[in-house]
XYZ file of N, CA, C and O in Angstrom:
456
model
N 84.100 101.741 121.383
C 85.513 101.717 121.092
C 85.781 100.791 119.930
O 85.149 99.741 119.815
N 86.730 101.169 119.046
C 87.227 100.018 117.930
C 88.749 99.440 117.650
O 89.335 100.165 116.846
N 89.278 98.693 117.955
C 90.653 98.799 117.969
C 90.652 98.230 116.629
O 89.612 97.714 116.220
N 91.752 98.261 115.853
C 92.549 98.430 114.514
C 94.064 97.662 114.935
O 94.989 97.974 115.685
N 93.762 96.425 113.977
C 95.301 96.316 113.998
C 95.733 95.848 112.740
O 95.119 95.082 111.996
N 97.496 96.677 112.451
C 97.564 96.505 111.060
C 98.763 94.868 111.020
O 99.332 94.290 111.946
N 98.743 94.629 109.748
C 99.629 93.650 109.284
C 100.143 93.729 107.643
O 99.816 94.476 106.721
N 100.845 92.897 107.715
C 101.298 92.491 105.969
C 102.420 93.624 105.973
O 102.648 93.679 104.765
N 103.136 94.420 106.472
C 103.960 95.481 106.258
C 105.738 94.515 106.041
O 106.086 93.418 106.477
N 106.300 95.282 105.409
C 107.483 94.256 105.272
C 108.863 94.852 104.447
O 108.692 95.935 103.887
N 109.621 94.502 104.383
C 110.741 94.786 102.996
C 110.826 94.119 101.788
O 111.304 92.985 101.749
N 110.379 94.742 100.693
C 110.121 94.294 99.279
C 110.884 95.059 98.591
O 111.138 96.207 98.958
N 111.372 94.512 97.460
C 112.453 95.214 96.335
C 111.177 96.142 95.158
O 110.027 95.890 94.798
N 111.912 96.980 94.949
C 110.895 98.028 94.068
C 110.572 97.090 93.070
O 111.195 96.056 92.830
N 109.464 97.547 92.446
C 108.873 97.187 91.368
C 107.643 95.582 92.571
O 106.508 95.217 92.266
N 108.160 95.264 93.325
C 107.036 94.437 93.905
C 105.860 94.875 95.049
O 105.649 95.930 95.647
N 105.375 93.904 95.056
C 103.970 94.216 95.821
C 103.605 93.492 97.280
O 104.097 92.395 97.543
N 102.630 94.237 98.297
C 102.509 93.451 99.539
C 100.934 93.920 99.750
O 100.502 95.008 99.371
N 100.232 93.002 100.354
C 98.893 93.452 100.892
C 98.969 93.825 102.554
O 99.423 93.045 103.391
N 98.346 95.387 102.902
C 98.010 95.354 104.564
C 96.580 95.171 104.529
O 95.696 95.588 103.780
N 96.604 94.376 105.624
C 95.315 93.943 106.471
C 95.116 95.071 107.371
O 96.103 95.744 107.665
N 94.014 95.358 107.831
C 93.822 95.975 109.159
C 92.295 95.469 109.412
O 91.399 95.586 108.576
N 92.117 94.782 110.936
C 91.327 94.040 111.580
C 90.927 94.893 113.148
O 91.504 95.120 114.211
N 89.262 95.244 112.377
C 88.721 95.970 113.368
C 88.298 94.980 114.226
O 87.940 93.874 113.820
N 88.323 95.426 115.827
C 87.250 94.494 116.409
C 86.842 95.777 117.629
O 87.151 96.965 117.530
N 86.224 95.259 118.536
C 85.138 96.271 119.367
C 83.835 96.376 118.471
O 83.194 95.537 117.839
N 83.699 97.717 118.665
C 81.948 98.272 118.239
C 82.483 98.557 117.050
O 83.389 99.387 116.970
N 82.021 97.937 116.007
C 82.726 98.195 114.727
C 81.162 98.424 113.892
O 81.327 99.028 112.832
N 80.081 98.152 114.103
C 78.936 98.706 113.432
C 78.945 100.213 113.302
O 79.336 100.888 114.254
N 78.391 100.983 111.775
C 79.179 102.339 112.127
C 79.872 102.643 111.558
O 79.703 103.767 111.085
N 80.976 101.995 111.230
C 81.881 102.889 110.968
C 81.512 102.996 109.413
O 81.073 102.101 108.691
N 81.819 104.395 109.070
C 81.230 104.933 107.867
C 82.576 104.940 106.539
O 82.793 104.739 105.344
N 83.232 105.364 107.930
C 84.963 105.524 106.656
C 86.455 104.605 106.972
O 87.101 104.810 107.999
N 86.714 103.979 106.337
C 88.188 103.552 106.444
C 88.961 103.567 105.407
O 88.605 103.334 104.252
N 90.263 103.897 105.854
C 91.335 104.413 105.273
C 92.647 104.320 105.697
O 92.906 104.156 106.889
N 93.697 104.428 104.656
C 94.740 104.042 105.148
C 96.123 105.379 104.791
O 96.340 105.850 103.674
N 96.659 105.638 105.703
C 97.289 106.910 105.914
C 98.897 106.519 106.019
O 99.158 105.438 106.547
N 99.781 107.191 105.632
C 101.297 106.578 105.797
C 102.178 108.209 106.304
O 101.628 109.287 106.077
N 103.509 108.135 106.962
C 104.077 109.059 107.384
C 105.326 108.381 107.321
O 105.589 107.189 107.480
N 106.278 109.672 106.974
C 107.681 109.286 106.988
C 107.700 110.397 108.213
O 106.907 111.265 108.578
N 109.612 109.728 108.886
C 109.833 110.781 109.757
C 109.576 112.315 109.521
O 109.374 112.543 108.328
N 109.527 113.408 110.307
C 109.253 114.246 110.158
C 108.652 115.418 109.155
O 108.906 116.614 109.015
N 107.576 114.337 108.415
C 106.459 114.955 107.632
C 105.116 114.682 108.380
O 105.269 114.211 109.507
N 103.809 114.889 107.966
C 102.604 114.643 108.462
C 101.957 113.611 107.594
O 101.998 113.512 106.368
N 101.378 112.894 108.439
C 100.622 111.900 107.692
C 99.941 112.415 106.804
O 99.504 113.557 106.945
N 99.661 111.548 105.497
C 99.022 111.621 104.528
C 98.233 110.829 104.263
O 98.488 109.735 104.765
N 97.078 110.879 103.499
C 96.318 110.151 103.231
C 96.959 108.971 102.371
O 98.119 109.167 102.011
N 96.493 108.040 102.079
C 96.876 106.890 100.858
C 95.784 107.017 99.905
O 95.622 107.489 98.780
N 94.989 106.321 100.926
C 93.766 105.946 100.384
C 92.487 105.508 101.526
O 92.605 105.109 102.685
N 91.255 105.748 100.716
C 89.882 105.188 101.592
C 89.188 104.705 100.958
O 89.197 104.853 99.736
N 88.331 103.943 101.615
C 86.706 104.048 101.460
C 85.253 104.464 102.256
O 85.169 104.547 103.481
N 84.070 104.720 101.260
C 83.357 105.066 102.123
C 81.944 104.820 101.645
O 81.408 105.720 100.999
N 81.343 103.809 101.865
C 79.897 103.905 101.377
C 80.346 103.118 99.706
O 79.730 103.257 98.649
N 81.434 102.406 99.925
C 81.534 101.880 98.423
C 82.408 102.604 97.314
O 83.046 102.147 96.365
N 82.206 103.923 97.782
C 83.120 104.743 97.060
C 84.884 105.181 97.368
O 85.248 105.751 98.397
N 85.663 104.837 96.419
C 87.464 104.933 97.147
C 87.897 106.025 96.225
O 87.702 106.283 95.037
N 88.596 106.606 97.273
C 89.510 107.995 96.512
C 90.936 107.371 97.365
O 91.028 106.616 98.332
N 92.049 108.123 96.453
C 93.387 107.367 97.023
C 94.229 108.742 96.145
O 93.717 109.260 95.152
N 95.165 109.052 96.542
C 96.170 109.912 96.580
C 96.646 109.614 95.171
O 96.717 108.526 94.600
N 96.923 110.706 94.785
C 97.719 110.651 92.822
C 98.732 109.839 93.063
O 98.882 108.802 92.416
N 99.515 110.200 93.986
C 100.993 108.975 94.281
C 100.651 107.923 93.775
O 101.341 107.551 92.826
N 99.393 106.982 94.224
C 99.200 105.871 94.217
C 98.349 105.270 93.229
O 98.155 104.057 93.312
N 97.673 106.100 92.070
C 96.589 105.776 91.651
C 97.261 104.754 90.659
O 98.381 104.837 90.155
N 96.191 103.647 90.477
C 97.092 102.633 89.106
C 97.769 101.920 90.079
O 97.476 100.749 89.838
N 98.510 101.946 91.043
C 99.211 101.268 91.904
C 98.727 100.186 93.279
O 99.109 99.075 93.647
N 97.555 101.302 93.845
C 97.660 100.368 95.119
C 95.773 100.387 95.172
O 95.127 101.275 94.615
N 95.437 99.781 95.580
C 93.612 99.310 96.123
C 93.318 98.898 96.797
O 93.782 97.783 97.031
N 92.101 99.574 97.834
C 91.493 99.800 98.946
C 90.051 98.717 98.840
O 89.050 98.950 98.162
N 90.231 97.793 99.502
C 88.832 97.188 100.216
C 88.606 96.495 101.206
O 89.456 96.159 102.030
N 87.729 96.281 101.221
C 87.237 95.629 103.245
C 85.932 94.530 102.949
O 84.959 94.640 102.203
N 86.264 93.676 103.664
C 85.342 92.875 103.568
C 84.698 93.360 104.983
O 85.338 93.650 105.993
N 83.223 93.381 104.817
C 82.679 94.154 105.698
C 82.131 92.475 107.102
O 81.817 92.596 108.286
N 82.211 91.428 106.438
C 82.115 90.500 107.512
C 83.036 89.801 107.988
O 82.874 88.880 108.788
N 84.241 90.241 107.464
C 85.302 90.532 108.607
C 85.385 91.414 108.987
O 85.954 91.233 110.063
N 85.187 92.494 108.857
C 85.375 93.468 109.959
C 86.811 94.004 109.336
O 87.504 94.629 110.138
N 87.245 93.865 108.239
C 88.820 93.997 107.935
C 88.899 94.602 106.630
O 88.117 94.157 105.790
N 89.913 95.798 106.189
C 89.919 96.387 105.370
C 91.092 96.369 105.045
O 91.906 96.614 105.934
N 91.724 95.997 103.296
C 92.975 95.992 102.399
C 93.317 97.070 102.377
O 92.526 97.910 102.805
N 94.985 97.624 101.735
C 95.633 97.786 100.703
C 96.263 96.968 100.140
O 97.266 96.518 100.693
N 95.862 96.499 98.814
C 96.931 95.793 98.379
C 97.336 97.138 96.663
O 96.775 97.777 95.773
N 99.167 96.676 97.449
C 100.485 97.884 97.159
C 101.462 96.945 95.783
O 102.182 95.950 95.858
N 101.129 97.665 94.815
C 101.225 96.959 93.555
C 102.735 98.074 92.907
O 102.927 99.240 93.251
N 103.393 97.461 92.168
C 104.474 98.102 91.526
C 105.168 99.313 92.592
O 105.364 100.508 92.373
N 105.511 98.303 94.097
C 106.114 99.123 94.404
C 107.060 100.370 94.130
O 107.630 100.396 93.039
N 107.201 101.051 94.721
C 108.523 102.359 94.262
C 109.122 102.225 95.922
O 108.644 101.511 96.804
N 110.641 103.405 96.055
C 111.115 103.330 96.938
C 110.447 104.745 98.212
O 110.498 104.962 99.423
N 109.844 105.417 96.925
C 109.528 106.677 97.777
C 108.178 106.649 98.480
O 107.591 107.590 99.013
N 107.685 104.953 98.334
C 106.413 104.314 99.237
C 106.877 104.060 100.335
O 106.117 103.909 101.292
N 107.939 103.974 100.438
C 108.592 103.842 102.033
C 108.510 104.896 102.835
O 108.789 106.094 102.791
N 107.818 103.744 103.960
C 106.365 104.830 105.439
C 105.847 103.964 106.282
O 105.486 102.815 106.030
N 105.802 104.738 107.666
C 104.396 103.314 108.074
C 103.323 103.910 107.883
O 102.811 105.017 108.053
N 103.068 102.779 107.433
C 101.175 102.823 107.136
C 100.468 102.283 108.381
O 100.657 101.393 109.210
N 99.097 103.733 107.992
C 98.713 103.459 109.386
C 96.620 103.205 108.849
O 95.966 103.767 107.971
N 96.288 102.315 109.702
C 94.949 102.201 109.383
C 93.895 103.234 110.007
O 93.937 103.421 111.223
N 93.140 103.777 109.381
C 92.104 104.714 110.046
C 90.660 104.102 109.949
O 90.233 103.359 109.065
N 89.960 104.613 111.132
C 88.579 104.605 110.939
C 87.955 105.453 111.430
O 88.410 105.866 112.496
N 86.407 106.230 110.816
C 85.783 106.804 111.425
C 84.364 106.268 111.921
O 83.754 105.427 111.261
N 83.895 106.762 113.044
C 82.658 105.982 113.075
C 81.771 106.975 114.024
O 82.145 106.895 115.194
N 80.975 107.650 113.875
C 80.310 108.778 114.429
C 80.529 109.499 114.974
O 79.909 110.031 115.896
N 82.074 109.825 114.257
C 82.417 111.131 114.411
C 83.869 111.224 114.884
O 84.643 112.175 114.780
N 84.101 109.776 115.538
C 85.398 109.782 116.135
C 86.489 108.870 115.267
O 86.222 107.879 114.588
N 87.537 109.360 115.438
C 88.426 108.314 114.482
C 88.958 107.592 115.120
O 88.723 107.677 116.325
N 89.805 106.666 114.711
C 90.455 105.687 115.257
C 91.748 104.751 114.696
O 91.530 104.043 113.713
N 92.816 104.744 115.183
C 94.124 104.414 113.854
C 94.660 103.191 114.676
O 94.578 103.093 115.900
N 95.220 102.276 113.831
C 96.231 101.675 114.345
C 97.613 101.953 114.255
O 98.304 102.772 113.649
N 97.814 100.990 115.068
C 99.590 100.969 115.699
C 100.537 101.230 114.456
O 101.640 101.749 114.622
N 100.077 100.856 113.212
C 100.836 100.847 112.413
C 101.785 100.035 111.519
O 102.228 99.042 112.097
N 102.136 100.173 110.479
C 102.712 98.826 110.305
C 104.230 99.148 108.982
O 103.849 99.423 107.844
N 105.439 99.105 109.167
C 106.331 99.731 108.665
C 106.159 98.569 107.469
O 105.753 97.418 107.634
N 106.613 99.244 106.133
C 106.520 99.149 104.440
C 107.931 99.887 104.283
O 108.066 101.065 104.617
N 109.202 98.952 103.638
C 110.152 99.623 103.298
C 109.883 98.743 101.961
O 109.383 97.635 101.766
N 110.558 99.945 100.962
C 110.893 99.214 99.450
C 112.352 99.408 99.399
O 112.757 100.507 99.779
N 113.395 98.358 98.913
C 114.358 98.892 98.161
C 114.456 98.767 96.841
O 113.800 98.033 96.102
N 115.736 99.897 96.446
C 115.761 100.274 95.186
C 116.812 99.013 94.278
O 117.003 99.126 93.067
C-alpha cells in the first residue's frame, strides 16, 4: 500500500507561483511513475504532469510554466506552478503507480485570481 498526501495548495493572484508537495509513505519502493493530475467540477481529470525513470512529460497548458520532481529519499514528489493563470484553477491531485496499481491523494485545492 502507498498513501500520498498532498500540500502547498492555496489562493494566489495570477501571474504568481506555489509549490505542491506530495509525501509518499507505506511500500513506496517501486513505484515507477508519479504524477500530478488536476480536475475542475464536472470535467475529468487531467493529466498536469509526470515523471518516470527521470523522464517528465506535462500537458501543453503548462509547459514553460510549471515542473515536476521528487526527491527520491524523501519519498516526495514537486510541482512547482510558475506564472500562474486563472484557468489553473483545480484540485490537484497526486498520482502514483507502482506495479501496476495506482494510487492518488486526497488532493489539494489551487485557486488563482484574476
Amino acid at each position: 500500500q502507498v498513501q500520498l498526501v498532498e500540500s502547498g495548495g492555496g489562493l494566489v493572484q495570477a501571474g504568481g507561483s506555489l509549490r505542491l508537495s506530495c509525501a509518499a509513505s507505506g511500500i513506496i519502493f517501486g513505484i515507477n511513475v508519479w504524477g500530478w493530475y488536476c480536475q475542475v467540477p464536472g470535467k475529468q481529470r487531467e493529466l498536469v504532469a509526470e515523471i518516470s525513470g527521470g523522464i517528465t512529460n506535462s500537458a501543453d497548458s503548462v509547459k514553460g510554466r510549471f515542473t515536476i520532481s521528487r526527491d527520491n529519499a524523501k519519498g516526495t514528489v514537486y510541482l512547482q506552478m510558475n506564472s500562474l493563470k486563472p484557468e489553473d484553477t483545480a484540485v490537484y491531485y497526486c498520482h502514483a503507480e507502482r506495479r501496476g496499481i495506482f494510487y492518488w491523494g486526497q488532493g489539494t485545492q489551487v485557486t488563482v485570481s484574476s
